[in-house]
Tab-separated table of C-alpha atoms and ligand atoms in Angstrom:
chain	number	residue	atom	x	y	z
R	1	MET	CA	-37.470	4.373	78.921
R	2	ALA	CA	-39.787	6.699	80.980
R	3	ARG	CA	-43.682	6.312	80.495
R	4	PRO	CA	-44.963	8.801	78.083
R	5	ASP	CA	-48.132	11.530	78.924
R	6	PHE	CA	-50.422	10.611	76.446
R	7	SER	CA	-52.140	13.481	76.649
R	8	ARG	CA	-49.613	14.919	73.930
R	9	ARG	CA	-47.252	14.078	70.987
R	10	SER	CA	-44.009	12.668	72.395
R	11	GLU	CA	-41.154	14.128	70.690
R	12	THR	CA	-38.775	11.379	71.550
R	13	VAL	CA	-37.189	9.888	68.454
R	14	GLU	CA	-37.427	6.613	66.403
R	15	LEU	CA	-33.607	5.364	66.371
R	16	MET	CA	-34.874	4.014	62.756
R	17	ASP	CA	-34.386	7.618	61.390
R	18	THR	CA	-31.388	8.928	64.342
R	19	GLU	CA	-29.391	5.983	64.723
R	20	PRO	CA	-26.423	4.748	61.969
R	21	SER	CA	-26.594	0.932	61.288
R	22	ALA	CA	-25.453	-1.342	58.486
R	23	LEU	CA	-27.548	-1.699	55.413
R	24	ASP	CA	-28.528	-5.352	56.315
R	25	ASP	CA	-29.386	-4.936	60.140
R	26	TYR	CA	-31.312	-1.929	58.555
R	27	ALA	CA	-32.903	-4.619	56.031
R	28	ALA	CA	-33.124	-6.821	58.990
R	29	CYS	CA	-35.602	-3.749	60.648
R	30	LEU	CA	-37.390	-3.065	57.998
R	31	ALA	CA	-38.394	-6.555	57.583
R	32	ASP	CA	-39.990	-7.057	60.963
R	33	LEU	CA	-41.829	-3.768	60.269
R	34	ALA	CA	-43.418	-5.444	57.568
R	35	GLN	CA	-44.328	-8.309	60.105
R	36	VAL	CA	-45.761	-6.288	62.472
R	37	ASN	CA	-47.445	-4.554	59.739
R	38	VAL	CA	-49.435	-8.220	59.251
R	39	VAL	CA	-49.417	-9.101	63.280
R	40	THR	CA	-51.275	-5.232	63.638
R	41	LEU	CA	-53.692	-5.645	60.295
R	42	ALA	CA	-51.414	-2.954	58.819
R	43	TYR	CA	-52.270	-3.253	55.811
R	44	ARG	CA	-56.053	-3.901	55.660
R	45	PRO	CA	-57.848	-0.332	56.183
R	46	THR	CA	-55.696	1.219	53.114
R	47	LEU	CA	-56.688	-2.037	51.129
R	48	ALA	CA	-60.037	-1.275	51.997
R	49	PHE	CA	-59.305	2.926	50.688
R	50	LEU	CA	-59.035	1.373	47.678
R	51	ASP	CA	-61.611	-1.231	46.853
R	52	ARG	CA	-63.889	2.252	47.491
R	53	VAL	CA	-61.669	4.093	45.243
R	54	ALA	CA	-62.075	1.259	42.317
R	55	ARG	CA	-65.799	1.297	43.073
R	56	LEU	CA	-65.622	5.345	41.458
R	57	ALA	CA	-62.919	5.380	39.040
R	58	PRO	CA	-62.330	4.721	35.801
R	59	HIS	CA	-61.125	1.134	35.059
R	60	ASP	CA	-59.873	2.337	31.786
R	61	ARG	CA	-56.307	3.324	32.611
R	62	THR	CA	-54.080	2.743	34.526
R	63	LEU	CA	-54.609	3.939	38.691
R	64	ARG	CA	-51.363	5.635	39.360
R	65	ILE	CA	-50.551	5.300	43.039
R	66	LEU	CA	-47.749	7.188	45.630
R	67	ASP	CA	-47.344	5.555	48.825
R	68	ALA	CA	-45.162	8.145	51.193
R	69	GLY	CA	-42.203	6.560	53.653
R	70	THR	CA	-42.795	3.922	51.703
R	71	GLY	CA	-40.071	2.177	53.383
R	72	TYR	CA	-39.576	-1.788	52.574
R	73	GLY	CA	-42.437	-1.396	50.292
R	74	ASP	CA	-44.703	-4.080	51.508
R	75	MET	CA	-47.667	-1.870	51.566
R	76	LEU	CA	-46.844	-1.636	47.409
R	77	ARG	CA	-46.523	-4.917	46.839
R	78	ARG	CA	-49.724	-5.930	48.868
R	79	ILE	CA	-51.711	-3.548	47.036
R	80	GLY	CA	-50.255	-4.586	43.089
R	81	ARG	CA	-51.484	-7.972	44.454
R	82	TRP	CA	-54.479	-6.470	45.078
R	83	ALA	CA	-54.538	-4.908	41.689
R	84	ARG	CA	-53.832	-7.964	40.300
R	85	ARG	CA	-56.510	-10.153	41.815
R	86	ARG	CA	-58.923	-7.426	40.471
R	87	GLY	CA	-57.377	-6.503	36.516
R	88	ILE	CA	-56.784	-2.694	37.366
R	89	ALA	CA	-53.469	-1.912	36.300
R	90	VAL	CA	-51.355	0.017	38.833
R	91	GLU	CA	-48.544	2.253	38.500
R	92	LEU	CA	-46.624	2.185	41.973
R	93	THR	CA	-44.608	4.659	43.359
R	94	GLY	CA	-42.576	4.528	46.557
R	95	ILE	CA	-41.105	7.871	48.166
R	96	ASP	CA	-38.645	7.836	50.741
R	97	LEU	CA	-36.127	9.944	52.493
R	98	ASN	CA	-34.161	7.001	53.574
R	99	PRO	CA	-31.645	6.039	50.330
R	100	ARG	CA	-31.018	2.470	51.940
R	101	ALA	CA	-35.076	2.033	51.903
R	102	ARG	CA	-34.867	0.803	48.165
R	103	GLN	CA	-31.540	-1.132	48.503
R	104	ALA	CA	-32.948	-3.024	51.619
R	105	ALA	CA	-35.959	-3.482	49.578
R	106	PRO	CA	-36.490	-7.700	48.263
R	107	ALA	CA	-36.833	-8.057	45.067
R	108	ASP	CA	-40.205	-9.204	44.155
R	109	GLU	CA	-42.417	-9.747	40.836
R	110	ILE	CA	-44.508	-6.569	41.528
R	111	PRO	CA	-42.988	-3.684	39.913
R	112	ILE	CA	-42.607	-0.439	42.180
R	113	ARG	CA	-40.763	2.916	40.902
R	114	TRP	CA	-38.470	4.192	43.995
R	115	VAL	CA	-37.881	7.464	44.634
R	116	THR	CA	-35.382	8.419	47.426
R	117	ALA	CA	-37.022	12.082	48.350
R	118	ASP	CA	-38.461	14.529	50.821
R	119	ILE	CA	-41.826	13.992	49.904
R	120	LEU	CA	-42.509	17.497	51.425
R	121	SER	CA	-40.842	19.029	48.537
R	122	TYR	CA	-41.410	16.471	46.173
R	123	ARG	CA	-42.490	17.156	42.530
R	124	PRO	CA	-44.088	15.030	40.832
R	125	ALA	CA	-43.990	15.094	37.532
R	126	GLU	CA	-47.368	13.258	36.691
R	127	ARG	CA	-49.931	13.830	38.806
R	128	PRO	CA	-50.885	10.584	41.313
R	129	ASP	CA	-54.216	9.430	41.742
R	130	ILE	CA	-53.517	8.334	44.439
R	131	VAL	CA	-51.536	9.128	47.537
R	132	LEU	CA	-51.110	6.935	50.644
R	133	SER	CA	-49.084	6.391	54.152
R	134	SER	CA	-49.037	4.508	56.068
R	135	LEU	CA	-46.912	4.824	59.327
R	136	PHE	CA	-45.730	7.612	58.074
R	137	ALA	CA	-47.547	11.002	59.293
R	138	HIS	CA	-46.314	9.850	63.079
R	139	HIS	CA	-42.338	11.242	61.879
R	140	LEU	CA	-43.290	14.633	61.494
R	141	ASP	CA	-43.589	17.316	63.671
R	142	ASP	CA	-46.978	18.744	63.615
R	143	ALA	CA	-46.383	21.572	61.200
R	144	ALA	CA	-44.827	19.424	58.686
R	145	ILE	CA	-47.617	17.484	59.009
R	146	VAL	CA	-49.905	20.160	58.342
R	147	ARG	CA	-47.664	20.820	55.111
R	148	PHE	CA	-47.828	16.653	54.338
R	149	LEU	CA	-51.670	17.469	54.301
R	150	ALA	CA	-51.733	20.404	52.195
R	151	TRP	CA	-49.395	18.677	49.793
R	152	MET	CA	-51.285	15.356	49.364
R	153	GLU	CA	-54.674	17.905	48.693
R	154	ALA	CA	-52.949	19.657	46.132
R	155	GLU	CA	-51.397	16.355	44.345
R	156	ALA	CA	-53.406	13.643	45.217
R	157	ALA	CA	-56.270	13.461	41.873
R	158	LEU	CA	-58.952	11.356	42.865
R	159	GLY	CA	-58.292	11.524	46.807
R	160	TRP	CA	-55.628	10.024	49.566
R	161	PHE	CA	-55.537	8.202	52.204
R	162	LEU	CA	-53.517	8.633	55.557
R	163	SER	CA	-53.025	5.089	58.258
R	164	ASP	CA	-51.323	5.622	61.346
R	165	LEU	CA	-51.343	4.645	64.607
R	166	GLN	CA	-53.415	6.021	67.820
R	167	ARG	CA	-51.966	7.469	70.389
R	168	HIS	CA	-53.224	5.221	73.801
R	169	PRO	CA	-51.583	3.718	76.698
R	170	LEU	CA	-53.341	0.145	75.548
R	171	PRO	CA	-51.470	-0.174	72.334
R	172	TYR	CA	-48.601	1.022	73.530
R	173	ASP	CA	-48.455	-1.528	76.670
R	174	LEU	CA	-49.274	-4.144	74.313
R	175	PHE	CA	-46.901	-4.010	71.473
R	176	ARG	CA	-43.915	-3.440	74.124
R	177	LEU	CA	-45.340	-7.275	75.680
R	178	LEU	CA	-45.674	-8.455	71.531
R	179	ALA	CA	-42.421	-7.488	70.679
R	180	LYS	CA	-40.618	-8.676	73.206
R	181	ILE	CA	-42.059	-12.056	72.501
R	182	ALA	CA	-41.507	-11.985	69.246
R	183	ARG	CA	-38.112	-10.622	68.738
R	184	TRP	CA	-38.395	-8.362	66.852
R	185	HIS	CA	-35.267	-5.920	66.198
R	186	ARG	CA	-34.080	-3.684	68.227
R	187	PHE	CA	-35.291	-0.379	66.441
R	188	VAL	CA	-38.425	-1.327	66.383
R	189	ARG	CA	-39.301	-3.013	70.096
R	190	HIS	CA	-38.178	1.064	70.943
R	191	ASP	CA	-39.398	2.903	67.822
R	192	GLY	CA	-42.985	0.960	68.046
R	193	PRO	CA	-44.151	2.382	71.627
R	194	VAL	CA	-42.330	5.753	70.770
R	195	SER	CA	-44.103	5.629	67.445
R	196	ILE	CA	-47.484	5.222	69.658
R	197	SER	CA	-46.329	7.793	71.654
R	198	ARG	CA	-45.404	10.698	69.035
R	199	ALA	CA	-49.102	9.141	67.326
R	200	PHE	CA	-52.302	10.977	67.420
R	201	VAL	CA	-56.190	11.524	68.921
R	202	ARG	CA	-58.911	12.886	67.036
R	203	ALA	CA	-58.992	16.455	68.176
R	204	ASP	CA	-55.271	16.666	66.977
R	205	TRP	CA	-56.249	15.410	63.512
R	206	ARG	CA	-58.962	18.346	63.335
R	207	ARG	CA	-57.023	20.966	64.817
R	208	TYR	CA	-54.269	19.738	61.088
R	209	LEU	CA	-56.934	19.592	58.743
R	210	ALA	CA	-58.318	23.241	60.095
R	211	ALA	CA	-54.908	24.359	60.310
R	212	ALA	CA	-53.856	23.026	56.280
R	213	GLY	CA	-57.640	24.824	55.368
R	214	LEU	CA	-59.364	21.651	54.380
R	215	ASP	CA	-63.155	21.231	54.842
R	216	ALA	CA	-63.251	18.759	57.001
R	217	ALA	CA	-66.428	17.920	56.150
R	218	GLN	CA	-64.316	16.191	53.173
R	219	VAL	CA	-61.912	14.463	55.297
R	220	ALA	CA	-63.109	10.802	56.926
R	221	ILE	CA	-61.416	10.876	60.842
R	222	GLU	CA	-61.951	6.787	60.768
R	223	TRP	CA	-60.484	4.005	63.619
R	224	HIS	CA	-59.426	0.700	62.279
R	225	LEU	CA	-59.116	-1.832	64.059
R	226	PRO	CA	-56.503	-2.126	66.445
R	227	PHE	CA	-55.675	1.124	67.503
R	228	ARG	CA	-55.088	3.054	63.767
R	229	LEU	CA	-56.772	6.677	63.311
R	230	CYS	CA	-56.963	7.701	59.555
R	231	LEU	CA	-57.500	9.977	57.309
R	232	ALA	CA	-60.047	9.349	53.897
R	233	ARG	CA	-60.187	12.198	51.822
R	234	LEU	CA	-62.016	11.136	48.315
R	235	ARG	CA	-63.198	13.819	45.519
R	236	GLY	CA	-66.743	13.025	44.551
R	237	ALA	CA	-67.494	10.779	46.819
R	238	SER	CA	-70.455	11.149	48.422
W	301	SAM	C1	-41.984	3.344	59.853
W	301	SAM	S1	-41.256	4.167	59.045
W	301	SAM	C2	-43.337	3.338	57.887
W	301	SAM	C3	-42.824	2.372	56.409
W	301	SAM	C4	-44.255	1.599	55.588
W	301	SAM	N1	-44.499	2.947	55.429
W	301	SAM	C5	-44.383	0.804	56.884
W	301	SAM	O1	-45.879	0.913	56.575
W	301	SAM	O2	-43.880	-0.143	57.197
W	301	SAM	C6	-41.532	5.684	58.118
W	301	SAM	C7	-40.499	5.581	56.695
W	301	SAM	O3	-40.957	7.304	56.395
W	301	SAM	C8	-39.792	7.607	56.039
W	301	SAM	N2	-39.642	9.341	56.061
W	301	SAM	C9	-39.629	10.398	57.581
W	301	SAM	N3	-39.638	11.352	57.098
W	301	SAM	C10	-39.669	10.998	55.501
W	301	SAM	C11	-40.219	12.482	54.656
W	301	SAM	N4	-39.546	13.712	54.580
W	301	SAM	N5	-40.099	11.755	53.116
W	301	SAM	C12	-40.138	10.076	52.579
W	301	SAM	N6	-39.865	9.447	54.041
W	301	SAM	C13	-39.479	10.146	55.038
W	301	SAM	C14	-38.766	6.547	57.135
W	301	SAM	O4	-36.759	6.890	56.276
W	301	SAM	C15	-38.844	5.702	56.369
W	301	SAM	O5	-38.691	4.549	56.071
């Protein structure tokens, strides 16, 4: 694979989006992706955002949380345990375009409602309080990202949090090395570096926010260790 030009988003496609595979193989890929999430501390920014939500939101009702591009659902299972520890009632919905995501996900005590749909055309029957996504936005092209931002702003009653990667040569090289050592699934070995090359720098997000008609003062662009670039929008936050 040729080294990407990090000055702009790559258009190389990911194998998990394009290559046919048996359900077992796909499930193995998602399980390895969940391991990547653990190793790269991927849950932390989202859980820290939810801590902020919990301080602002009323505690006498169920918090409706929707995860866009949920994949294996590991983020939602983490959130289920986070909520349980804090005594917060949550209703968790995972949306994924790929019907095999819900089939591949492991059985777990945390109840999750699975929906197979394209998030950009999905209209929730009941408005979610919070919309989340992790490692999802970089799968979209620029125009779809702008639509996704507008979708979250319209649908999320309390706020939304988008967690993705920073486009930078250092994580690109480090991930290639790590994936080789860890012997992760071939999709993960290929798609991890591609994801970084499809990901973002701050200027991209400023442009997308403006194109979506969002007030940049109300959406924080946050960098989290290691090489995560996230957007946080919380209504009613000072
Ligand atoms: C890299 S995976 C991330 C999974 C999970 N959020 C995580 O952090 O491990 C991206 C997921 O987004 C899903 N996806 C891509 N386009 C989508 C769309 N338009 N609507 C809903 N899901 C989509 C893919 O099927 C895939 O499961």
